[in-house]
PDB file of C-alpha atoms and ligand atoms in Angstrom:
ATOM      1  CA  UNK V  28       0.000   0.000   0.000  1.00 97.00           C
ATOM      2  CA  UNK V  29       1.185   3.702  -1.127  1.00 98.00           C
ATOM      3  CA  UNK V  30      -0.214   5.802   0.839  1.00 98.00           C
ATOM      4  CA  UNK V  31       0.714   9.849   0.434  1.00 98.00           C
ATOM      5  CA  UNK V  32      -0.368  12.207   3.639  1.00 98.00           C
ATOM      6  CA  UNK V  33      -0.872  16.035   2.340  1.00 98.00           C
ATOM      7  CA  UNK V  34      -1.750  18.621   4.537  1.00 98.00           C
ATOM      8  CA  UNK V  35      -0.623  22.457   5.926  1.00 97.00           C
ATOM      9  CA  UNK V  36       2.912  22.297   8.439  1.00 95.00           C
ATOM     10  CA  UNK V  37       1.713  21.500  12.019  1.00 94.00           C
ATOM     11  CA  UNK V  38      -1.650  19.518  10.232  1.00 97.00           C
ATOM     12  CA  UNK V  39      -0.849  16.300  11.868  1.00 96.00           C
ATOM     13  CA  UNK V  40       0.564  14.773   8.875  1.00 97.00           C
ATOM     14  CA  UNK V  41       3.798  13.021  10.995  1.00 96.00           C
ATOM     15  CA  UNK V  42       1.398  11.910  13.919  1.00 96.00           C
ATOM     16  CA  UNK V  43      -0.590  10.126  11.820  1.00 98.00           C
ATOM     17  CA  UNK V  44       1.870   8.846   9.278  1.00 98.00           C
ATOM     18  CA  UNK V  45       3.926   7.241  12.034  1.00 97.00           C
ATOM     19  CA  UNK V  46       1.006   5.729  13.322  1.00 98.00           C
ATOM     20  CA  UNK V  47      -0.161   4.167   9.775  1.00 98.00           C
ATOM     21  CA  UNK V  48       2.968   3.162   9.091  1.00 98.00           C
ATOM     22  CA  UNK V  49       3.321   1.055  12.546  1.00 97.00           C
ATOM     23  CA  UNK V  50      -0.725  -0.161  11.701  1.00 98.00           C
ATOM     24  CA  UNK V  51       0.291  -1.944   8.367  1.00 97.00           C
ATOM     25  CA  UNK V  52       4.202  -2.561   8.783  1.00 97.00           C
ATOM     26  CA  UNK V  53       5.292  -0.104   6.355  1.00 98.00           C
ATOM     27  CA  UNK V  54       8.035   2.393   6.344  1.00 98.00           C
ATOM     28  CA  UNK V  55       6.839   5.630   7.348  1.00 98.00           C
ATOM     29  CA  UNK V  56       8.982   8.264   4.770  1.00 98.00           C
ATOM     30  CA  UNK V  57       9.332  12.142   5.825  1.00 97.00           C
ATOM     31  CA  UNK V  58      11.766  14.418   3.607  1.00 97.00           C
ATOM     32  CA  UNK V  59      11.623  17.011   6.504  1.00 95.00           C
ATOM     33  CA  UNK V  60      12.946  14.163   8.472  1.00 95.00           C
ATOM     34  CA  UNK V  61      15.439  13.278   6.099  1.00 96.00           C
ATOM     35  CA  UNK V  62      16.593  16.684   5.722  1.00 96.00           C
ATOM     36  CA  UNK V  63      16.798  17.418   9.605  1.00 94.00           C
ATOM     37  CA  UNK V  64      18.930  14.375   9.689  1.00 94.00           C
ATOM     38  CA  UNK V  65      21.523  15.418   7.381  1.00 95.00           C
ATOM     39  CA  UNK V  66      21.766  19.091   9.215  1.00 94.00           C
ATOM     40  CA  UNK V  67      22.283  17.177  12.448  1.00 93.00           C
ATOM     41  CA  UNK V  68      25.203  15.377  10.744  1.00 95.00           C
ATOM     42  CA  UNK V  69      26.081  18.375   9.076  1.00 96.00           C
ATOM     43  CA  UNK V  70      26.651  17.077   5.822  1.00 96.00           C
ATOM     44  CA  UNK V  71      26.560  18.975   2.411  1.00 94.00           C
ATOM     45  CA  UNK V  72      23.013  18.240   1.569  1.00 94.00           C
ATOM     46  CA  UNK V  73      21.981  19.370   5.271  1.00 95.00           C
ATOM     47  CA  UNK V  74      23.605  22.738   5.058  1.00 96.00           C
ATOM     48  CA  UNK V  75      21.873  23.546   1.516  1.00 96.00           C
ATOM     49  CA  UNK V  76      18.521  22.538   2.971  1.00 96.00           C
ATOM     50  CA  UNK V  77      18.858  24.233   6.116  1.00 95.00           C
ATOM     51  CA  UNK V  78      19.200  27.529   4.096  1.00 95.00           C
ATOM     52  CA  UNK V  79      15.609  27.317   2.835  1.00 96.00           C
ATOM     53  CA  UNK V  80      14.048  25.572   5.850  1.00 95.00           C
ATOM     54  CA  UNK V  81      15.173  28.360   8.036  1.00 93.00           C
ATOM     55  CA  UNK V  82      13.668  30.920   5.912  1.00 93.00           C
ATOM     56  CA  UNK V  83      10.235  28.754   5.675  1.00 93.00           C
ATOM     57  CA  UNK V  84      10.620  27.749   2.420  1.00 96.00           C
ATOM     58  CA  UNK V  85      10.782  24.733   0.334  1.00 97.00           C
ATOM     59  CA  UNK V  86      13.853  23.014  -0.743  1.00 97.00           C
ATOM     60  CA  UNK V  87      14.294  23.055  -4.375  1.00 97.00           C
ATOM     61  CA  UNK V  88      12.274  20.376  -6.479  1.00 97.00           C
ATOM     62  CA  UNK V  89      15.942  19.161  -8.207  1.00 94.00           C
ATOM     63  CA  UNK V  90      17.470  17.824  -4.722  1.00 94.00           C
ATOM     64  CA  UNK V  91      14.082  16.650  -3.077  1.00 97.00           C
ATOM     65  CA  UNK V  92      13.390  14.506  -6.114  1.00 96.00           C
ATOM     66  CA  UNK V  93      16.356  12.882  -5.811  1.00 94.00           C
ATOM     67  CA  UNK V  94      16.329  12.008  -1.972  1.00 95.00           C
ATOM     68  CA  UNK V  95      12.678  10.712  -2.390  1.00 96.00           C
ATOM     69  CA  UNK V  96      13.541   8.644  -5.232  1.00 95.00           C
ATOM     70  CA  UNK V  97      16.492   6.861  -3.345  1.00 94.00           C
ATOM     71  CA  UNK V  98      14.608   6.250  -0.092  1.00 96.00           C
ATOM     72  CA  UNK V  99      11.318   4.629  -2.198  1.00 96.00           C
ATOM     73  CA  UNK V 100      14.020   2.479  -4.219  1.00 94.00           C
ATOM     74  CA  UNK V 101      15.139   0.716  -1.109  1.00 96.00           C
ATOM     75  CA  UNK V 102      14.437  -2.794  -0.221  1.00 96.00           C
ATOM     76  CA  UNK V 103      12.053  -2.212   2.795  1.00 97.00           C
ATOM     77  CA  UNK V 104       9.671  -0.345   0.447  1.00 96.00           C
ATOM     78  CA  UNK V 105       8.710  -2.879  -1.429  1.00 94.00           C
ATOM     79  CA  UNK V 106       5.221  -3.372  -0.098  1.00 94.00           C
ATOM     80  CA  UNK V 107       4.421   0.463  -0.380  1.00 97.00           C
ATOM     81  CA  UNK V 108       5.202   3.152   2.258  1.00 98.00           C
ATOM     82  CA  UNK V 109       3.567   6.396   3.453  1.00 98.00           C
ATOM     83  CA  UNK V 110       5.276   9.906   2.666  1.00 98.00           C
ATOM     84  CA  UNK V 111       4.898  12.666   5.161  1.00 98.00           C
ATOM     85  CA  UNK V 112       5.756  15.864   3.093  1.00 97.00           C
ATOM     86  CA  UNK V 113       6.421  14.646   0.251  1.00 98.00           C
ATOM     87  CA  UNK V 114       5.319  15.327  -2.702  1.00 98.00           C
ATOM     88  CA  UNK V 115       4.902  19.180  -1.859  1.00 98.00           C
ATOM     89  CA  UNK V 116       4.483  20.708  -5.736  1.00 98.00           C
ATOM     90  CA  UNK V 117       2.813  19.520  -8.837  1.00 98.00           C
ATOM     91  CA  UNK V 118       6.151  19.071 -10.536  1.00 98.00           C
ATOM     92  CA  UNK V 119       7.309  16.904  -7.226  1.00 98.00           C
ATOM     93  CA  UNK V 120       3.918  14.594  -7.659  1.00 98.00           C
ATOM     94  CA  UNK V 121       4.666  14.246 -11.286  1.00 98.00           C
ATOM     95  CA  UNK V 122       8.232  12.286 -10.949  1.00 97.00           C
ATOM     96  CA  UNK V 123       6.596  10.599  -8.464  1.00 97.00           C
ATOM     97  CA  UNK V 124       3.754   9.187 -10.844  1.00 97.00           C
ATOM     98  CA  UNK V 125       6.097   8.156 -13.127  1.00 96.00           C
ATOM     99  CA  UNK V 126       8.495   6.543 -10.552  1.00 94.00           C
ATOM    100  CA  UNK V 127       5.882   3.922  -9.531  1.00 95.00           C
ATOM    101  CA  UNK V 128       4.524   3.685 -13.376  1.00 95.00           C
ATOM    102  CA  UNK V 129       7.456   2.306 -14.011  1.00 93.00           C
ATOM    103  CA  UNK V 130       7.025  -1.186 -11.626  1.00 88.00           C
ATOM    104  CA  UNK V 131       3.353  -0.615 -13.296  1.00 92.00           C
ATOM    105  CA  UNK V 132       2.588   0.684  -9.828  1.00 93.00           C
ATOM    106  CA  UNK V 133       0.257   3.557  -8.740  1.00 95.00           C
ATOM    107  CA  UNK V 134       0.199   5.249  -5.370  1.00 97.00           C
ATOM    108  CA  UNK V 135      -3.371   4.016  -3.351  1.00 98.00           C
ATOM    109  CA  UNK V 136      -4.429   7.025  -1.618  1.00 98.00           C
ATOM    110  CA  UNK V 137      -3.209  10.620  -0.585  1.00 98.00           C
ATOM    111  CA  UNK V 138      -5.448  12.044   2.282  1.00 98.00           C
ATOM    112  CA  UNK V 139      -5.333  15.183   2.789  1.00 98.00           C
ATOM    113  CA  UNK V 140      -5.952  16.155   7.034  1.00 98.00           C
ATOM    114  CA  UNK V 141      -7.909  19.458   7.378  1.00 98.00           C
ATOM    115  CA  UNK V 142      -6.928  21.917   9.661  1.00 97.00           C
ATOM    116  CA  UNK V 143      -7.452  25.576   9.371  1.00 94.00           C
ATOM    117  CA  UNK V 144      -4.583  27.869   9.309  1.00 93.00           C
ATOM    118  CA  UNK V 145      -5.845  29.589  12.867  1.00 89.00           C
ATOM    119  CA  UNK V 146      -5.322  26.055  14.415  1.00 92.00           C
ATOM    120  CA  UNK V 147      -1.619  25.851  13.206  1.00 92.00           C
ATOM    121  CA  UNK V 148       0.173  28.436  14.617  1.00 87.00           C
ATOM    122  CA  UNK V 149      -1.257  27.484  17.942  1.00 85.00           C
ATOM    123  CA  UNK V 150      -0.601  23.840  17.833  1.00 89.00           C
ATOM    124  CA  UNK V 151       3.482  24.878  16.293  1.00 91.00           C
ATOM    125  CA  UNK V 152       4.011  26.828  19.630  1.00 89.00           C
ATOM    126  CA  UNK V 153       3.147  23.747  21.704  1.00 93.00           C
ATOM    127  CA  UNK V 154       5.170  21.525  19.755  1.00 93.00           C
ATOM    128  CA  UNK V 155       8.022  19.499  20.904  1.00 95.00           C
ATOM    129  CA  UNK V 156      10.645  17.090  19.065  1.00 94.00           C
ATOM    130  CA  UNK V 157      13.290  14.806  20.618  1.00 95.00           C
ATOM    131  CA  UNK V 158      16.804  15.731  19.279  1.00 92.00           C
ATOM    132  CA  UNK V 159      17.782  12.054  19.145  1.00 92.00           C
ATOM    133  CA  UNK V 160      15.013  10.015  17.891  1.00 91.00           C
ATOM    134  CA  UNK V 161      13.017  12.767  16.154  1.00 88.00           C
ATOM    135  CA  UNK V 162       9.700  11.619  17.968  1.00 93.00           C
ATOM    136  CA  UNK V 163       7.427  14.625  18.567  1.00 93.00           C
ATOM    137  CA  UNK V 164       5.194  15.560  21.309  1.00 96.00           C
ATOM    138  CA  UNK V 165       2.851  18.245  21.982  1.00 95.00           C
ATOM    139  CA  UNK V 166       2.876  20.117  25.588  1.00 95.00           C
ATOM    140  CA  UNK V 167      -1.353  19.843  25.588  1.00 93.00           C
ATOM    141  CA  UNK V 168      -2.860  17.271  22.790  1.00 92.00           C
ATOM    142  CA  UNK V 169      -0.106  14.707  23.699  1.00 94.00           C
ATOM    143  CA  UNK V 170       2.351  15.384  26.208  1.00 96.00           C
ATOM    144  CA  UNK V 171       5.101  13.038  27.383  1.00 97.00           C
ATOM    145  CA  UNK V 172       5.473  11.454  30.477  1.00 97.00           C
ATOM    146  CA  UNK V 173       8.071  13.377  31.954  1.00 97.00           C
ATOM    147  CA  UNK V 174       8.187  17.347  31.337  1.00 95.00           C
ATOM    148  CA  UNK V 175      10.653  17.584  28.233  1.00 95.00           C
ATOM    149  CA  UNK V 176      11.754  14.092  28.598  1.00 97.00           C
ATOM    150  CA  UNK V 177      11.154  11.883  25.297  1.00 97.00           C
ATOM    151  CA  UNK V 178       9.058   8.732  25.885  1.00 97.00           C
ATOM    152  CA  UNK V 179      11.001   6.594  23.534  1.00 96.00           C
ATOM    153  CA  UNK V 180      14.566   7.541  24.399  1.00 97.00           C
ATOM    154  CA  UNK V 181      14.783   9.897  27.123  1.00 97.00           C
ATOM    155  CA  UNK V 182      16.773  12.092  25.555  1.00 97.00           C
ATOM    156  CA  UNK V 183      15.881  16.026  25.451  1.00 97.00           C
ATOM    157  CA  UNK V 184      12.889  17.848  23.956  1.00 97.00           C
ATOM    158  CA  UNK V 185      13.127  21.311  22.102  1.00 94.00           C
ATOM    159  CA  UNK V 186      11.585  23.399  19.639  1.00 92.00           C
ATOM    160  CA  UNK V 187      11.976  22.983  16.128  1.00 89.00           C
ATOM    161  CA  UNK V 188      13.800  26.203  14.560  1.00 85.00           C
ATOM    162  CA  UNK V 189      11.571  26.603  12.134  1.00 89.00           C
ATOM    163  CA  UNK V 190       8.188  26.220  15.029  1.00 91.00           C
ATOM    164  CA  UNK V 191       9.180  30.021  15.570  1.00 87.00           C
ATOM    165  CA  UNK V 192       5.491  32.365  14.908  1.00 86.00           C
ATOM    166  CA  UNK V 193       7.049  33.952  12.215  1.00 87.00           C
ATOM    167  CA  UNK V 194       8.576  31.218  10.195  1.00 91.00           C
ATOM    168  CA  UNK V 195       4.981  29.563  10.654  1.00 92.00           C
ATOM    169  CA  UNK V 196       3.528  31.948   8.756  1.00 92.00           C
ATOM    170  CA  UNK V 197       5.813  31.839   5.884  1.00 94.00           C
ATOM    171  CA  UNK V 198       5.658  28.111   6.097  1.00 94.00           C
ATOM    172  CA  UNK V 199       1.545  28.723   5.458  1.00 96.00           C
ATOM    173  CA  UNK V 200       2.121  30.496   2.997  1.00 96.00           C
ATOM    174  CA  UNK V 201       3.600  28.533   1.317  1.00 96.00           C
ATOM    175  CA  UNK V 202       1.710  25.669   1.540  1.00 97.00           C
ATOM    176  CA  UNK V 203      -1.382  27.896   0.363  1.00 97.00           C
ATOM    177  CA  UNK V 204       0.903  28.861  -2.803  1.00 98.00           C
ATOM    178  CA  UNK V 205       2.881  25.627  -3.773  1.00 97.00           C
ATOM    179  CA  UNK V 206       1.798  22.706  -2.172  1.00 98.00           C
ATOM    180  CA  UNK V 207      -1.859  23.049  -1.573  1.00 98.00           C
ATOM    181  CA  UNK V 208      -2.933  22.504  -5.422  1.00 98.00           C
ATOM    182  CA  UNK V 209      -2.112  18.473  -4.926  1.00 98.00           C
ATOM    183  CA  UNK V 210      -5.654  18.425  -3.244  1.00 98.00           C
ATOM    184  CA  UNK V 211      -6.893  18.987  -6.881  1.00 98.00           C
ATOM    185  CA  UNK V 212      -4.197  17.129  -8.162  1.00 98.00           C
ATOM    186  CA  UNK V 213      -4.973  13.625  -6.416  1.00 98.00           C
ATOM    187  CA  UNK V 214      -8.849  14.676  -6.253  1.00 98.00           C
ATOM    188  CA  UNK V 215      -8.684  14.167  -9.986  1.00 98.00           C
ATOM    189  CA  UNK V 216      -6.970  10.964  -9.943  1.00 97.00           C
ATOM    190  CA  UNK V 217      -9.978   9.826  -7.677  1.00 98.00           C
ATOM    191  CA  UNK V 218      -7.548   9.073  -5.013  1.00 98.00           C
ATOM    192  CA  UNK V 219      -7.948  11.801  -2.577  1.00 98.00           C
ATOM    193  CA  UNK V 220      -9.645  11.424   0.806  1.00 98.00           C
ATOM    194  CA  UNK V 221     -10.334  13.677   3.720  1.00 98.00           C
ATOM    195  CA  UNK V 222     -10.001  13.812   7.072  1.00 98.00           C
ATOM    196  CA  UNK V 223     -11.015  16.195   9.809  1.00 98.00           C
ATOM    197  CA  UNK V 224      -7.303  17.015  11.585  1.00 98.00           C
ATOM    198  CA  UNK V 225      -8.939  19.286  14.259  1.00 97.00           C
ATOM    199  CA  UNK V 226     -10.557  16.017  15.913  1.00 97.00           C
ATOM    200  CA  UNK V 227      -8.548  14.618  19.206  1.00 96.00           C
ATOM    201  CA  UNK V 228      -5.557  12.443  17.625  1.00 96.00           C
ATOM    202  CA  UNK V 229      -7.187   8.815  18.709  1.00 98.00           C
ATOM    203  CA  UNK V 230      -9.928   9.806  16.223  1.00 98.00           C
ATOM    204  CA  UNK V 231      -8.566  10.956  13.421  1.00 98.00           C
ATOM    205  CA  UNK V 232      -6.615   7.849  13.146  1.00 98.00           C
ATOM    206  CA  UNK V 233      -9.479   6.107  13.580  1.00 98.00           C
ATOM    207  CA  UNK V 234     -11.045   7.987  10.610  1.00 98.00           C
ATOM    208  CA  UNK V 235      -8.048   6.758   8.180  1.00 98.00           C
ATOM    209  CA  UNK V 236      -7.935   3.104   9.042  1.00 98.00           C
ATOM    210  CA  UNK V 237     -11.751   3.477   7.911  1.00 98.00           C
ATOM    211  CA  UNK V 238     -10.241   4.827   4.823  1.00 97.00           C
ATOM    212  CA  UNK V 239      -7.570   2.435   4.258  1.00 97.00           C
ATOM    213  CA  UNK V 240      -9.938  -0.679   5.125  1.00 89.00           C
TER     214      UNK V 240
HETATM  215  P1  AP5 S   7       8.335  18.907   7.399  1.00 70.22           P
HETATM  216  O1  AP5 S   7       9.133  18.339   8.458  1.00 70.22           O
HETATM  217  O2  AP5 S   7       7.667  18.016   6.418  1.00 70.22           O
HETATM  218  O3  AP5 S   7       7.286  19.887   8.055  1.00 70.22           O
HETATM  219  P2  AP5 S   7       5.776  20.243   7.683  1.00 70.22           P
HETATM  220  O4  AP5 S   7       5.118  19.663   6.508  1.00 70.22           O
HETATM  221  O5  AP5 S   7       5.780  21.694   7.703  1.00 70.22           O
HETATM  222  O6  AP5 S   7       5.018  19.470   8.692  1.00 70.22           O
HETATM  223  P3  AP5 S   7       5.299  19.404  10.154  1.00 70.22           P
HETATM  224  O7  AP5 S   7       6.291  18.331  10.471  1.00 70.22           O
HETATM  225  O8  AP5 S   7       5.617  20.772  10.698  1.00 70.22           O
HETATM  226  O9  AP5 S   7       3.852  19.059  10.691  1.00 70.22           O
HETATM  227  P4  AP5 S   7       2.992  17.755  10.589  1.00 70.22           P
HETATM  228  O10 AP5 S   7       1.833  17.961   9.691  1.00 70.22           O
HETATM  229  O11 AP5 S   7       3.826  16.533  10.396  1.00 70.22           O
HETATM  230  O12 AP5 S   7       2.401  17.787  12.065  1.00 70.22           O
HETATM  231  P5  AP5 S   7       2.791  16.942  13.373  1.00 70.22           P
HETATM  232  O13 AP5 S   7       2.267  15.563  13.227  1.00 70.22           O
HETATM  233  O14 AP5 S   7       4.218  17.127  13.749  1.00 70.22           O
HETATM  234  O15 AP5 S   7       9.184  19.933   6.513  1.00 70.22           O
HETATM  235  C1  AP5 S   7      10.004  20.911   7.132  1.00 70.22           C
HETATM  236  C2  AP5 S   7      10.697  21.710   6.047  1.00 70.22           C
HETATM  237  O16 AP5 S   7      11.515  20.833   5.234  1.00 70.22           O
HETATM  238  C3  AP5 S   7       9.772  22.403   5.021  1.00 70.22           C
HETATM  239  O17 AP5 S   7       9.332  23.652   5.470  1.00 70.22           O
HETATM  240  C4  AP5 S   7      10.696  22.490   3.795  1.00 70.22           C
HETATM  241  O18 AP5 S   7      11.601  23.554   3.936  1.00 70.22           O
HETATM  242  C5  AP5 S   7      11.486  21.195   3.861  1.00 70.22           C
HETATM  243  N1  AP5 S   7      10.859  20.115   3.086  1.00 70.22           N
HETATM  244  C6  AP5 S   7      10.381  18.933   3.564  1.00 70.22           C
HETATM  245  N2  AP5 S   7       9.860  18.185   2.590  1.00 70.22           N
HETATM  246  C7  AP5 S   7      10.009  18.907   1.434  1.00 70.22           C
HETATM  247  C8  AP5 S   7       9.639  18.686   0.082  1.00 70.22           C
HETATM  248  N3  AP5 S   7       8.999  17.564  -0.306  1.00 70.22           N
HETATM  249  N4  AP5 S   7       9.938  19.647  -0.832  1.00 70.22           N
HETATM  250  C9  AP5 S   7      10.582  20.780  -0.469  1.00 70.22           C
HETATM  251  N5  AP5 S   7      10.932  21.061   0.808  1.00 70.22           N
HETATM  252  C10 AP5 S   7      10.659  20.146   1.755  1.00 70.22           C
HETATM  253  O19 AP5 S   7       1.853  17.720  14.405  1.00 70.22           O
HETATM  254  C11 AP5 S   7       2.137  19.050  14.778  1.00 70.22           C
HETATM  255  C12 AP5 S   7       1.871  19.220  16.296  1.00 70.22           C
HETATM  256  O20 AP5 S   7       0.465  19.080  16.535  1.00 70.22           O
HETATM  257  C13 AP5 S   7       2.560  18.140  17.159  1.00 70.22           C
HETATM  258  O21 AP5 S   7       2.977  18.734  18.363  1.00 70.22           O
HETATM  259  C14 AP5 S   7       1.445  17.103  17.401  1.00 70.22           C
HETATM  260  O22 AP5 S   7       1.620  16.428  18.634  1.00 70.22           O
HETATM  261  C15 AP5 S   7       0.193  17.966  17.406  1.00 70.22           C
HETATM  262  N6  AP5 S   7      -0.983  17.301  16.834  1.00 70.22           N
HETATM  263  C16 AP5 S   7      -1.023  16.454  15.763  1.00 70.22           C
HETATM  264  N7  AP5 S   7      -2.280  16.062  15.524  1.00 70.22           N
HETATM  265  C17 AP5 S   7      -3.061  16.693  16.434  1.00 70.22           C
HETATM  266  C18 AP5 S   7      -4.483  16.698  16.701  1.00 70.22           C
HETATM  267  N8  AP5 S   7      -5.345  15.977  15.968  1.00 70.22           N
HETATM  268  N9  AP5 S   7      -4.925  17.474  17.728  1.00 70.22           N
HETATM  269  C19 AP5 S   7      -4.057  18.205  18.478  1.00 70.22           C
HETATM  270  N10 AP5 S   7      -2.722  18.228  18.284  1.00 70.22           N
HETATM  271  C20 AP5 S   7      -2.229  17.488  17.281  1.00 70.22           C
END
């Protein structure tokens, strides 16, 4: 199963993605993970895409294609994956069509999780990502155990640089310019389904195993 999550920064898209990917045994795929990796390690790639995530703004289409297409060409994806913020621009979804219509594959669904943009900036403030593992947290909708403490490693919880108000906005922005036109994209490849992202976590998850049934 191929399944693509779209949706505004801060939507829920990683929360859920993790958790489908855990449901069905498939590799769970984020580029902004990817990307933050290779900043921690500060390797060449890392630096280059630091210099637009800082700023809010995408990474150029020419090195995000070719990161995606190397991570989907590994063994483990084999029976499908889910991508978390990826593709994010027509021209991104295109190579990705044709990557898969080469096996004489097709990607199954993309949903798209709804949340309005006055939602975002508040849930951004609150949220809160492990500097080892990555896992994220949010101080209210889904705190961890210990104040600051990640659940899964114990290591330390901070705020992602680009979680700042201001680079929110941009990031918004953004999405309303560049990336939200995929809705129409995948709605017209009868593959698109919606969920409600301003429900309690438990729920919407609930919603998309309905969907992927
Ligand atoms: P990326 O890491 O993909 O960030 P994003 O899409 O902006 O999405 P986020 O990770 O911020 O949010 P999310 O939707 O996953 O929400 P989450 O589940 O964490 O990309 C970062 C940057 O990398 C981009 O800006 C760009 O520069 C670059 N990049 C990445 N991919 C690229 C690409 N393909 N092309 C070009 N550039 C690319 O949830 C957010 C918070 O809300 C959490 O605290 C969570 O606990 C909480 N929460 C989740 N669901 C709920 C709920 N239902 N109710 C209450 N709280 C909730």
């Amino acid at each position: 199963m191929k399944v693509i999550m779209l949706g505004a920064p801060g939507a829920g898209k990683g929360t859920q993605a993790k958790r489908i990917a855990s449901e069905y045994g498939i590799p769970h795929i984020s580029t902004g993970d990817i990307f933050r990796a290779n900043i921690k390690e500060n390797t060449p790639l890392g630096m280059e895409a630091k210099s637009y995530m800082d700023k809010g703004q995408l990474v150029p289409d020419e090195l995000t294609v070719r990161i995606l297409l190397d991570r989907v060409a590994k063994d483990d994806c084999k029976n499908g994956y889910v991508l978390d913020g990826y593709p994010r621009t027509i021209p991104q979804a295109e190579v990705l069509d044709e990557a898969v219509a080469k096996f004489n594959e097709k990607i199954d669904y993309a949903i798209n999780v709804d949340v309005p943009d006055e939602n975002i900036i508040n849930r951004m403030s609150g949220r809160r990502a492990c500097v080892k593992c990555g896992a994220t947290y949010h101080v209210k909708y889904m705190p961890p155990v210990k104040e600051n403490v990640c659940d899964a490693c114990g290591s330390e919880l901070i705020i992602r640089d680009d979680d700042k108000p201001e680079t929110v906005k941009n990031r918004l922005s953004v999405y309303h310019e560049q990336t939200a036109p995929l809705i129409e994209y995948y709605r017209n490849k009868g593959i698109l389904k919606e969920v409600d992202g301003t429900k309690d976590i438990d729920v919407v998850f609930e919603d998309i195993k309905n969907i992927l049934k």
